[in-house]
């Protein structure tokens, strides 16, 4: 599409947007009484108006039924993990039996590293992207130490080439081949939280498997943002959080995927709990853990129903909007933002967009590396009503989200940002 830099053009795109009514399904935060330009769905997704109804239903059932709600509530609490399976499986490209909502992201990362990071004397290394999110780094480091290994000699952090901000797929494949006899696990953030780069999951997984390694992904910035095909691409495992693009609320319910090829592998070690135990016998309280088939067997504790209810509200919206429609709009919305930012006179003097320009290599986020006065610019745009995200030392991340952001907001943001530069 040929973009134009005018408010009329932005409004025209909004009027043609088949998803334009979805914005009304969300509460939009205000700054000084005025609706903000909320470009931080990559940090905390907005509250769907329907969430209150979903949570209230559980509160009412709790009030009415007490413990009996486990069996007799509208959505019986005993089976709550099942109610999100269909929607989650569509979002990550999996079978319902391969996904489950549970815990928090880093907890899930640990649980799956326990099962899938099984270092031996010769095959013990982990390959990941340099500058992975801190919590992931701490998880990798502590898991490596747990096995009595030295993180320095075990974790390979792959950085982009000198002067570049994104990793080239060919360089990732090369690193896999170079380390093929020693690699135990390859784990990347599917969308890199800082740069916004969307990695080629298919190629990385294929190369990883050819090298004899297990391949997992952290989908924190990918789920609900970019198209995923975890089953088809034979990814071994993946973990995610629910509070970003999935709009499940602060500290919202996370989740995980395990490919069905591992479904019945009872040799995989795991840290078990009663909610992963064969549900036919769960309440017999017997000795001897027998996991349920598939990913359900990785559950540990009983299900957090109130967080789960909040997530169901958002998943219903995703289902209604449709993954393809969301992606189509997202490509246009972020493409328009990129066009407007690149139209700013002498833009290179002030900032560089470090997120890849190619649509297959990014989701909705653009990361702006500020060449001067980054924090000052950020403070000015915040005062002007933009909620964006500052990442030390010098990046402003902006993420127009197709479910609730508009082309007009993208246009207004570009003007506010341009004025703040000078
Ligand atoms: C890539 C990534 N990993 C891990 C985390 C932390 O996850 P949690 O606190 O939900 O365990 C985040 C949080 O933003 C993240 O973006």
Short mmCIF file of C-alpha atoms and ligand atoms in Angstrom, two decimals:
data_model
loop_
_atom_site.label_atom_id
_atom_site.label_comp_id
_atom_site.label_asym_id
_atom_site.label_seq_id
_atom_site.Cartn_x
_atom_site.Cartn_y
_atom_site.Cartn_z
CA UNK A 1 0.00 0.00 0.00
CA UNK A 2 1.15 3.53 -0.77
CA UNK A 3 1.01 5.44 2.52
CA UNK A 4 0.39 9.18 2.87
CA UNK A 5 1.47 11.41 5.69
CA UNK A 6 -1.81 13.10 6.61
CA UNK A 7 -4.48 12.83 9.26
CA UNK A 8 -7.09 12.39 6.51
CA UNK A 9 -5.24 9.36 5.18
CA UNK A 10 -4.91 7.88 8.69
CA UNK A 11 -8.63 8.37 9.27
CA UNK A 12 -9.39 6.75 5.94
CA UNK A 13 -7.39 3.68 6.96
CA UNK A 14 -9.35 3.54 10.23
CA UNK A 15 -12.66 3.76 8.40
CA UNK A 16 -11.61 0.83 6.20
CA UNK A 17 -10.33 -1.25 9.12
CA UNK A 18 -12.50 -4.38 9.55
CA UNK A 19 -11.35 -4.62 13.18
CA UNK A 20 -12.12 -1.01 14.13
CA UNK A 21 -14.96 -1.94 16.50
CA UNK A 22 -12.63 -4.00 18.71
CA UNK A 23 -11.14 -0.87 20.29
CA UNK A 24 -14.49 -0.38 22.05
CA UNK A 25 -14.02 -3.68 23.82
CA UNK A 26 -11.14 -2.26 25.90
CA UNK A 27 -10.68 0.29 28.66
CA UNK A 28 -8.29 2.96 27.35
CA UNK A 29 -6.07 4.63 29.99
CA UNK A 30 -6.23 8.41 30.31
CA UNK A 31 -3.56 11.00 31.00
CA UNK A 32 -4.82 14.27 32.53
CA UNK A 33 -8.38 13.32 31.63
CA UNK A 34 -7.52 12.68 27.97
CA UNK A 35 -7.40 9.25 26.34
CA UNK A 36 -3.73 8.36 26.01
CA UNK A 37 -1.99 6.95 22.97
CA UNK A 38 -1.29 3.57 24.52
CA UNK A 39 1.61 1.90 22.68
CA UNK A 40 2.65 -0.43 25.50
CA UNK A 41 0.66 -3.57 24.86
CA UNK A 42 4.07 -5.25 24.61
CA UNK A 43 4.47 -4.63 28.33
CA UNK A 44 0.95 -4.79 29.72
CA UNK A 45 -2.02 -5.39 27.45
CA UNK A 46 -5.19 -3.38 28.09
CA UNK A 47 -8.16 -4.49 30.14
CA UNK A 48 -11.03 -5.93 28.10
CA UNK A 49 -14.39 -4.59 29.28
CA UNK A 50 -15.66 -8.19 29.43
CA UNK A 51 -13.00 -9.26 31.95
CA UNK A 52 -15.05 -8.02 34.88
CA UNK A 53 -18.00 -10.19 33.84
CA UNK A 54 -15.80 -13.30 33.55
CA UNK A 55 -14.15 -12.71 36.93
CA UNK A 56 -17.45 -11.74 38.58
CA UNK A 57 -19.00 -15.02 37.44
CA UNK A 58 -16.33 -16.93 39.33
CA UNK A 59 -16.65 -14.68 42.39
CA UNK A 60 -20.41 -15.17 42.40
CA UNK A 61 -20.01 -18.94 42.08
CA UNK A 62 -17.49 -18.89 44.91
CA UNK A 63 -19.95 -16.91 47.05
CA UNK A 64 -22.85 -19.22 46.21
CA UNK A 65 -21.12 -22.58 46.11
CA UNK A 66 -17.93 -22.41 48.16
CA UNK A 67 -15.81 -25.49 47.54
CA UNK A 68 -18.61 -27.06 45.48
CA UNK A 69 -17.67 -24.61 42.73
CA UNK A 70 -14.97 -27.09 41.77
CA UNK A 71 -17.76 -29.27 40.38
CA UNK A 72 -20.88 -27.18 40.01
CA UNK A 73 -19.85 -23.70 38.89
CA UNK A 74 -20.62 -22.58 35.35
CA UNK A 75 -17.07 -23.49 34.35
CA UNK A 76 -16.14 -26.15 36.94
CA UNK A 77 -12.87 -25.09 38.57
CA UNK A 78 -11.55 -28.64 38.57
CA UNK A 79 -11.30 -28.54 34.78
CA UNK A 80 -10.46 -24.87 34.33
CA UNK A 81 -7.20 -25.47 32.47
CA UNK A 82 -9.22 -27.07 29.68
CA UNK A 83 -11.31 -23.99 28.89
CA UNK A 84 -8.50 -21.99 27.30
CA UNK A 85 -6.87 -24.83 25.36
CA UNK A 86 -8.69 -24.34 22.07
CA UNK A 87 -8.07 -20.61 21.82
CA UNK A 88 -4.45 -20.85 22.98
CA UNK A 89 -3.72 -23.69 20.56
CA UNK A 90 -4.98 -21.56 17.66
CA UNK A 91 -2.83 -18.62 18.72
CA UNK A 92 0.40 -20.63 18.90
CA UNK A 93 -0.36 -23.06 16.05
CA UNK A 94 -0.63 -26.22 18.13
CA UNK A 95 -3.01 -29.00 19.10
CA UNK A 96 -5.12 -28.35 22.20
CA UNK A 97 -3.37 -31.26 23.93
CA UNK A 98 -0.02 -29.51 23.40
CA UNK A 99 -0.83 -26.30 25.33
CA UNK A 100 -1.82 -25.42 28.84
CA UNK A 101 -2.26 -22.21 30.82
CA UNK A 102 -0.29 -22.35 34.05
CA UNK A 103 2.09 -20.55 36.41
CA UNK A 104 4.25 -17.62 35.34
CA UNK A 105 6.69 -17.42 32.47
CA UNK A 106 10.01 -17.82 34.28
CA UNK A 107 8.59 -20.61 36.43
CA UNK A 108 7.55 -22.43 33.25
CA UNK A 109 10.98 -21.83 31.75
CA UNK A 110 12.53 -23.54 34.75
CA UNK A 111 10.07 -26.44 34.61
CA UNK A 112 10.82 -27.11 30.96
CA UNK A 113 14.55 -26.71 31.34
CA UNK A 114 14.36 -29.37 34.05
CA UNK A 115 12.80 -31.68 31.49
CA UNK A 116 14.65 -30.66 28.34
CA UNK A 117 18.04 -29.36 29.38
CA UNK A 118 19.82 -32.63 30.13
CA UNK A 119 23.52 -31.87 29.76
CA UNK A 120 25.99 -34.73 29.29
CA UNK A 121 29.80 -34.64 29.43
CA UNK A 122 30.03 -33.87 25.73
CA UNK A 123 26.68 -32.26 24.92
CA UNK A 124 25.99 -29.51 27.44
CA UNK A 125 25.93 -26.10 25.76
CA UNK A 126 23.02 -23.67 25.48
CA UNK A 127 22.73 -21.33 22.50
CA UNK A 128 20.70 -18.15 22.93
CA UNK A 129 20.54 -14.58 21.67
CA UNK A 130 22.84 -12.03 23.32
CA UNK A 131 20.93 -9.60 25.51
CA UNK A 132 18.06 -11.96 26.27
CA UNK A 133 15.58 -10.64 28.84
CA UNK A 134 17.18 -10.63 32.29
CA UNK A 135 14.85 -13.21 33.80
CA UNK A 136 15.69 -15.66 31.02
CA UNK A 137 19.40 -15.05 31.54
CA UNK A 138 19.02 -15.75 35.27
CA UNK A 139 17.06 -18.91 34.52
CA UNK A 140 19.74 -20.18 32.09
CA UNK A 141 22.58 -19.31 34.44
CA UNK A 142 20.97 -20.90 37.49
CA UNK A 143 20.02 -24.06 35.58
CA UNK A 144 23.57 -24.42 34.32
CA UNK A 145 24.93 -24.01 37.86
CA UNK A 146 22.32 -26.49 39.13
CA UNK A 147 24.01 -29.06 36.88
CA UNK A 148 27.41 -28.12 38.33
CA UNK A 149 28.54 -26.37 35.14
CA UNK A 150 30.19 -23.03 34.53
CA UNK A 151 27.83 -20.55 32.76
CA UNK A 152 30.79 -18.86 31.05
CA UNK A 153 31.79 -22.09 29.32
CA UNK A 154 28.25 -23.31 28.75
CA UNK A 155 26.04 -20.48 27.51
CA UNK A 156 26.75 -19.16 24.01
CA UNK A 157 25.22 -15.73 23.49
CA UNK A 158 24.94 -14.85 19.83
CA UNK A 159 25.20 -11.15 18.99
CA UNK A 160 24.39 -9.36 15.71
CA UNK A 161 27.29 -8.46 13.43
CA UNK A 162 29.24 -5.29 14.13
CA UNK A 163 27.06 -2.28 13.28
CA UNK A 164 23.89 -4.40 12.96
CA UNK A 165 21.01 -4.74 15.41
CA UNK A 166 19.31 -7.91 14.23
CA UNK A 167 20.75 -11.40 14.06
CA UNK A 168 20.96 -12.88 10.58
CA UNK A 169 19.34 -16.31 10.32
CA UNK A 170 22.39 -17.54 8.40
CA UNK A 171 24.59 -16.57 11.38
CA UNK A 172 22.32 -18.44 13.80
CA UNK A 173 22.46 -21.55 11.58
CA UNK A 174 26.23 -21.22 11.31
CA UNK A 175 26.59 -21.02 15.09
CA UNK A 176 24.41 -24.12 15.46
CA UNK A 177 26.57 -26.01 12.95
CA UNK A 178 29.82 -24.86 14.54
CA UNK A 179 28.70 -26.13 17.95
CA UNK A 180 26.71 -29.10 16.78
CA UNK A 181 28.53 -31.73 18.82
CA UNK A 182 28.20 -29.82 22.07
CA UNK A 183 24.75 -28.22 21.86
CA UNK A 184 22.16 -29.53 24.30
CA UNK A 185 19.61 -26.72 24.04
CA UNK A 186 18.82 -23.83 21.71
CA UNK A 187 16.53 -21.27 23.26
CA UNK A 188 15.60 -17.89 21.83
CA UNK A 189 13.02 -15.25 22.58
CA UNK A 190 10.81 -15.79 19.50
CA UNK A 191 10.43 -12.01 19.28
CA UNK A 192 13.42 -10.31 20.89
CA UNK A 193 12.14 -8.02 23.63
CA UNK A 194 14.63 -5.17 22.98
CA UNK A 195 14.99 -5.12 19.20
CA UNK A 196 11.57 -6.52 18.28
CA UNK A 197 13.18 -9.01 15.87
CA UNK A 198 10.97 -12.02 15.07
CA UNK A 199 13.29 -14.97 14.53
CA UNK A 200 12.76 -17.68 11.95
CA UNK A 201 11.48 -20.40 14.27
CA UNK A 202 11.18 -22.98 11.51
CA UNK A 203 14.78 -22.69 10.31
CA UNK A 204 16.24 -22.50 13.81
CA UNK A 205 14.27 -25.55 14.94
CA UNK A 206 15.25 -27.56 11.86
CA UNK A 207 18.93 -26.71 12.19
CA UNK A 208 18.80 -27.38 15.94
CA UNK A 209 17.30 -30.81 15.46
CA UNK A 210 19.81 -31.67 12.74
CA UNK A 211 22.50 -30.83 15.26
CA UNK A 212 20.88 -33.15 17.79
CA UNK A 213 19.75 -30.39 20.15
CA UNK A 214 16.43 -29.59 21.78
CA UNK A 215 14.84 -26.32 20.63
CA UNK A 216 12.64 -24.14 22.82
CA UNK A 217 11.31 -20.58 22.58
CA UNK A 218 10.23 -17.87 24.98
CA UNK A 219 7.08 -16.43 23.38
CA UNK A 220 6.66 -13.49 25.80
CA UNK A 221 6.71 -10.97 22.94
CA UNK A 222 5.39 -13.30 20.27
CA UNK A 223 2.15 -14.79 21.56
CA UNK A 224 -0.85 -12.80 20.33
CA UNK A 225 1.52 -10.67 18.25
CA UNK A 226 2.91 -12.78 15.40
CA UNK A 227 1.75 -15.94 13.59
CA UNK A 228 3.14 -19.09 15.16
CA UNK A 229 3.20 -22.71 13.97
CA UNK A 230 4.77 -24.52 16.87
CA UNK A 231 3.36 -27.94 16.02
CA UNK A 232 4.17 -27.84 12.31
CA UNK A 233 7.67 -26.52 12.92
CA UNK A 234 8.30 -29.24 15.50
CA UNK A 235 9.41 -26.89 18.22
CA UNK A 236 10.12 -29.01 21.31
CA UNK A 237 8.73 -26.64 23.91
CA UNK A 238 7.72 -23.02 24.39
CA UNK A 239 6.68 -20.82 27.29
CA UNK A 240 4.89 -17.48 27.44
CA UNK A 241 3.35 -14.89 29.71
CA UNK A 242 -0.25 -13.73 29.59
CA UNK A 243 -0.01 -10.08 30.54
CA UNK A 244 1.36 -8.60 27.29
CA UNK A 245 -0.49 -9.16 24.02
CA UNK A 246 -2.83 -11.69 25.66
CA UNK A 247 -4.34 -8.95 27.88
CA UNK A 248 -4.69 -11.27 30.88
CA UNK A 249 -3.87 -8.60 33.45
CA UNK A 250 -0.88 -7.68 35.63
CA UNK A 251 0.85 -10.89 36.73
CA UNK A 252 -1.69 -12.70 34.54
CA UNK A 253 -1.66 -16.39 33.84
CA UNK A 254 1.19 -17.73 31.70
CA UNK A 255 1.34 -20.92 29.67
CA UNK A 256 3.39 -23.48 27.84
CA UNK A 257 3.59 -25.79 24.85
CA UNK A 258 5.16 -29.22 24.52
CA UNK A 259 5.18 -30.93 21.14
CA UNK A 260 3.21 -34.17 20.98
CA UNK A 261 6.38 -36.05 20.06
CA UNK A 262 7.25 -35.76 23.78
CA UNK A 263 3.72 -36.48 24.95
CA UNK A 264 4.27 -39.97 26.26
CA UNK A 265 7.92 -39.82 27.05
CA UNK A 266 7.80 -40.77 30.68
CA UNK A 267 11.62 -40.80 30.76
CA UNK A 268 11.65 -37.03 30.76
CA UNK A 269 12.45 -35.85 34.26
CA UNK A 270 10.09 -33.27 35.69
CA UNK A 271 9.30 -31.47 38.90
CA UNK A 272 5.91 -32.91 39.65
CA UNK A 273 2.84 -31.85 41.60
CA UNK A 274 -0.65 -33.23 42.08
CA UNK A 275 -2.25 -31.23 39.27
CA UNK A 276 -0.06 -33.04 36.72
CA UNK A 277 -0.99 -36.44 38.11
CA UNK A 278 -3.43 -38.71 36.29
CA UNK A 279 -6.70 -36.90 37.05
CA UNK A 280 -8.69 -40.11 37.45
CA UNK A 281 -6.63 -40.92 40.52
CA UNK A 282 -5.66 -37.47 41.71
CA UNK A 283 -7.81 -37.52 44.82
CA UNK A 284 -6.76 -41.00 45.89
CA UNK A 285 -3.65 -39.29 47.28
CA UNK A 286 -1.50 -42.33 46.54
CA UNK A 287 2.26 -42.56 46.34
CA UNK A 288 3.92 -42.63 42.92
CA UNK A 289 3.49 -39.79 40.41
CA UNK A 290 1.82 -40.80 37.14
CA UNK A 291 1.71 -37.84 34.74
CA UNK A 292 -1.26 -37.09 32.57
CA UNK A 293 -0.59 -37.40 28.85
CA UNK A 294 0.78 -34.41 27.02
CA UNK A 295 1.46 -31.05 28.52
CA UNK A 296 -1.18 -31.42 31.23
CA UNK A 297 1.28 -33.72 32.97
CA UNK A 298 3.59 -30.75 33.53
CA UNK A 299 1.05 -28.92 35.68
CA UNK A 300 2.16 -28.65 39.26
CA UNK A 301 -0.36 -26.75 41.35
CA UNK A 302 -4.10 -26.32 41.20
CA UNK A 303 -5.41 -23.78 38.73
CA UNK A 304 -5.68 -20.03 39.59
CA UNK A 305 -9.29 -19.61 38.56
CA UNK A 306 -9.58 -15.82 38.88
CA UNK A 307 -6.54 -15.23 36.64
CA UNK A 308 -7.83 -17.93 34.31
CA UNK A 309 -11.22 -16.21 34.06
CA UNK A 310 -9.53 -12.92 33.14
CA UNK A 311 -7.60 -14.71 30.42
CA UNK A 312 -10.73 -16.33 28.99
CA UNK A 313 -12.26 -12.88 28.46
CA UNK A 314 -9.35 -11.83 26.28
CA UNK A 315 -9.13 -15.15 24.43
CA UNK A 316 -12.77 -14.77 23.44
CA UNK A 317 -11.87 -11.45 21.80
CA UNK A 318 -8.92 -13.03 19.97
CA UNK A 319 -11.20 -15.74 18.67
CA UNK A 320 -13.70 -13.23 17.41
CA UNK A 321 -11.08 -11.03 15.75
CA UNK A 322 -9.23 -13.93 14.06
CA UNK A 323 -5.47 -14.35 13.93
CA UNK A 324 -5.12 -13.59 10.21
CA UNK A 325 -7.14 -10.38 10.44
CA UNK A 326 -5.06 -9.22 13.39
CA UNK A 327 -1.82 -9.92 11.58
CA UNK A 328 -3.00 -8.12 8.43
CA UNK A 329 -3.89 -5.04 10.43
CA UNK A 330 -0.71 -5.24 12.48
CA UNK A 331 1.45 -5.27 9.35
CA UNK A 332 -0.32 -2.16 8.08
CA UNK A 333 -0.33 -0.35 11.42
CA UNK A 334 3.36 -0.87 12.11
CA UNK A 335 4.21 -0.32 8.45
CA UNK A 336 2.44 3.04 8.63
CA UNK A 337 4.32 3.95 11.80
CA UNK A 338 7.63 3.06 10.13
CA UNK A 339 6.72 5.11 7.05
CA UNK A 340 5.84 8.18 9.13
CA UNK A 341 8.96 7.95 11.30
CA UNK A 342 11.18 7.56 8.26
CA UNK A 343 9.50 10.60 6.70
CA UNK A 344 10.77 12.83 9.53
CA UNK A 345 13.40 15.16 8.11
CA UNK A 346 16.98 14.21 9.09
CA UNK A 347 15.58 11.33 11.14
CA UNK A 348 18.93 9.49 11.14
CA UNK A 349 20.45 12.32 13.12
CA UNK A 350 18.00 11.71 15.97
CA UNK A 351 17.17 8.01 15.96
CA UNK A 352 17.41 4.70 14.12
CA UNK A 353 14.74 2.04 13.93
CA UNK A 354 16.60 -1.09 15.02
CA UNK A 355 13.66 -3.46 14.45
CA UNK A 356 13.95 -5.25 11.09
CA UNK A 357 12.05 -3.58 8.28
CA UNK A 358 10.98 -6.84 6.65
CA UNK A 359 7.47 -7.73 7.89
CA UNK A 360 8.25 -11.42 8.40
CA UNK A 361 10.98 -10.43 10.83
CA UNK A 362 8.92 -8.33 13.21
CA UNK A 363 5.63 -8.06 15.04
CA UNK A 364 3.92 -4.82 15.98
CA UNK A 365 6.79 -3.31 17.99
CA UNK A 366 9.31 -0.82 16.65
CA UNK A 367 12.39 -0.09 18.76
CA UNK A 368 13.82 3.38 18.29
CA UNK A 369 17.47 3.72 19.18
CA UNK A 370 17.83 7.35 20.21
CA UNK A 371 20.98 9.10 18.96
CA UNK A 372 20.57 12.07 21.29
CA UNK A 373 18.40 13.24 24.20
CA UNK A 374 16.59 9.90 24.30
CA UNK A 375 15.25 10.16 27.84
CA UNK A 376 14.31 13.81 27.32
CA UNK A 377 12.34 12.93 24.19
CA UNK A 378 10.67 10.09 26.06
CA UNK A 379 9.63 12.40 28.91
CA UNK A 380 8.22 14.95 26.45
CA UNK A 381 6.10 12.41 24.58
CA UNK A 382 4.87 11.00 27.91
CA UNK A 383 3.74 14.48 28.99
CA UNK A 384 2.00 14.85 25.64
CA UNK A 385 -0.16 11.80 26.33
CA UNK A 386 1.81 8.87 24.89
CA UNK A 387 2.31 5.76 27.00
CA UNK A 388 5.38 4.10 25.48
CA UNK A 389 8.30 2.24 26.99
CA UNK A 390 11.83 3.39 27.81
CA UNK A 391 14.56 0.74 27.88
CA UNK A 392 17.97 1.65 29.21
CA UNK A 393 20.29 2.82 27.89
CA UNK A 394 18.76 4.44 24.83
CA UNK A 395 15.73 2.73 23.32
CA UNK A 396 12.10 3.81 23.09
CA UNK A 397 9.84 0.88 22.27
CA UNK A 398 6.47 1.56 20.67
CA UNK A 399 3.95 -1.14 19.92
CA UNK A 400 0.70 -0.24 18.14
CA UNK A 401 -1.56 -3.19 18.89
CA UNK A 402 -4.10 -4.15 16.20
CA UNK A 403 -6.84 -5.02 18.70
CA UNK A 404 -7.12 -1.53 20.14
CA UNK A 405 -4.83 1.00 18.44
CA UNK A 406 -5.74 3.11 15.42
CA UNK A 407 -4.01 4.57 12.37
CA UNK A 408 -4.97 8.01 13.63
CA UNK A 409 -3.07 7.33 16.87
CA UNK A 410 -0.06 6.25 14.83
CA UNK A 411 -0.24 9.52 12.90
CA UNK A 412 -0.65 11.65 16.05
CA UNK A 413 2.21 9.81 17.72
CA UNK A 414 4.53 10.54 14.80
CA UNK A 415 3.75 14.25 15.09
CA UNK A 416 4.25 14.33 18.88
CA UNK A 417 7.51 12.42 18.50
CA UNK A 418 8.75 14.67 15.71
CA UNK A 419 8.07 17.79 17.80
CA UNK A 420 9.82 16.27 20.81
CA UNK A 421 13.03 15.72 18.83
CA UNK A 422 13.67 19.43 18.34
C1 LIG B 1 11.21 -12.12 27.26
C2 LIG B 1 10.75 -12.14 28.69
N1 LIG B 1 11.10 -13.14 29.50
C3 LIG B 1 10.71 -13.16 30.80
C4 LIG B 1 9.96 -12.14 31.34
C5 LIG B 1 9.60 -12.17 32.80
O1 LIG B 1 8.54 -13.00 33.01
P1 LIG B 1 7.78 -13.34 34.37
O2 LIG B 1 8.01 -12.25 35.35
O3 LIG B 1 6.36 -13.36 33.92
O4 LIG B 1 8.30 -14.65 34.80
C6 LIG B 1 9.56 -11.08 30.53
C7 LIG B 1 8.77 -9.98 31.09
O5 LIG B 1 8.49 -8.97 30.50
C8 LIG B 1 9.99 -11.07 29.17
O6 LIG B 1 9.64 -10.06 28.36
#
